[in-house]
Short mmCIF file of C-alpha atoms and ligand atoms in Angstrom, two decimals:
data_model
loop_
_atom_site.label_atom_id
_atom_site.label_comp_id
_atom_site.label_asym_id
_atom_site.label_seq_id
_atom_site.Cartn_x
_atom_site.Cartn_y
_atom_site.Cartn_z
CA UNK A 1 1.58 4.09 -9.74
CA UNK A 2 -0.49 3.07 -12.99
CA UNK A 3 -3.78 3.39 -13.19
CA UNK A 4 -6.60 1.02 -12.53
CA UNK A 5 -9.86 -0.27 -14.00
CA UNK A 6 -13.03 -0.76 -11.34
CA UNK A 7 -15.43 -3.13 -11.25
CA UNK A 8 -17.97 -0.63 -12.77
CA UNK A 9 -16.87 -1.16 -15.87
CA UNK A 10 -18.90 -1.92 -18.63
CA UNK A 11 -16.31 -3.26 -21.02
CA UNK A 12 -17.67 -0.29 -23.54
CA UNK A 13 -13.88 -0.25 -24.90
CA UNK A 14 -13.77 3.54 -25.48
CA UNK A 15 -10.80 3.53 -23.16
CA UNK A 16 -8.56 1.28 -24.82
CA UNK A 17 -9.11 3.41 -27.75
CA UNK A 18 -7.70 6.74 -26.51
CA UNK A 19 -4.94 5.35 -24.84
CA UNK A 20 -1.63 6.35 -26.41
CA UNK A 21 0.79 3.45 -25.27
CA UNK A 22 -2.30 0.67 -25.96
CA UNK A 23 -1.53 -0.28 -22.35
CA UNK A 24 -5.75 -1.48 -21.93
CA UNK A 25 -6.99 -4.45 -23.25
CA UNK A 26 -10.15 -6.74 -22.72
CA UNK A 27 -10.37 -8.97 -19.92
CA UNK A 28 -12.47 -11.31 -18.05
CA UNK A 29 -15.97 -9.11 -18.11
CA UNK A 30 -14.18 -5.69 -17.94
CA UNK A 31 -10.97 -4.12 -19.07
CA UNK A 32 -7.45 -4.06 -17.72
CA UNK A 33 -4.36 -2.03 -17.52
CA UNK A 34 -1.02 -3.32 -18.11
CA UNK A 35 0.77 -1.15 -15.54
CA UNK A 36 4.10 -1.67 -16.71
CA UNK A 37 2.74 0.01 -20.00
CA UNK A 38 0.44 2.52 -18.72
CA UNK A 39 2.13 6.30 -18.59
CA UNK A 40 -0.63 7.96 -16.30
CA UNK A 41 -1.75 10.31 -18.95
CA UNK A 42 -5.37 9.81 -17.79
CA UNK A 43 -6.97 9.77 -21.19
CA UNK A 44 -8.71 6.43 -20.08
CA UNK A 45 -10.43 8.02 -17.10
CA UNK A 46 -11.39 11.04 -19.07
CA UNK A 47 -13.22 9.16 -21.65
CA UNK A 48 -15.31 6.24 -19.38
CA UNK A 49 -18.78 6.64 -19.00
CA UNK A 50 -19.03 5.43 -15.49
CA UNK A 51 -15.71 6.92 -13.98
CA UNK A 52 -14.04 3.18 -13.63
CA UNK A 53 -10.10 4.06 -14.25
CA UNK A 54 -8.67 5.58 -11.66
CA UNK A 55 -5.14 6.40 -10.37
CA UNK A 56 -3.92 3.54 -7.78
FE1 SF4 B 101 -3.14 4.61 -20.96
FE2 SF4 B 101 -3.52 6.92 -20.20
FE3 SF4 B 101 -4.84 5.15 -19.14
FE4 SF4 B 101 -2.57 4.24 -18.95
S1 SF4 B 101 -3.63 6.52 -17.93
S2 SF4 B 101 -4.10 3.23 -19.03
S3 SF4 B 101 -1.61 5.31 -20.40
S4 SF4 B 101 -5.00 6.07 -21.06
FE1 SF4 B 102 -14.40 0.20 -18.86
FE2 SF4 B 102 -14.48 2.48 -18.64
FE3 SF4 B 102 -12.88 1.62 -20.00
FE4 SF4 B 102 -15.38 1.32 -21.35
S1 SF4 B 102 -13.93 3.52 -20.86
S2 SF4 B 102 -13.88 -0.60 -21.33
S3 SF4 B 102 -16.17 1.04 -19.08
S4 SF4 B 102 -12.81 1.50 -17.91
#
């Protein structure tokens, strides 16, 4: 399963810069992950200051 970003996201953008497959984009008030593109590497979870991304 792809990673998902919870409502804890503060839209800092750090995860999008780290994603190796550019699966993360800015959504409505928070960032979102394209489930079809995510390869579940966990990099986004590693850099997020609020722990918003998690494996589904
Ligand atoms: Fe990108 Fe990896 Fe996060 Fe998936 S788990 S969105 S591939 S950084
Ligand atoms: Fe949101 Fe965390 Fe990504 Fe920042 S690093 S945009 S807080 S999910």
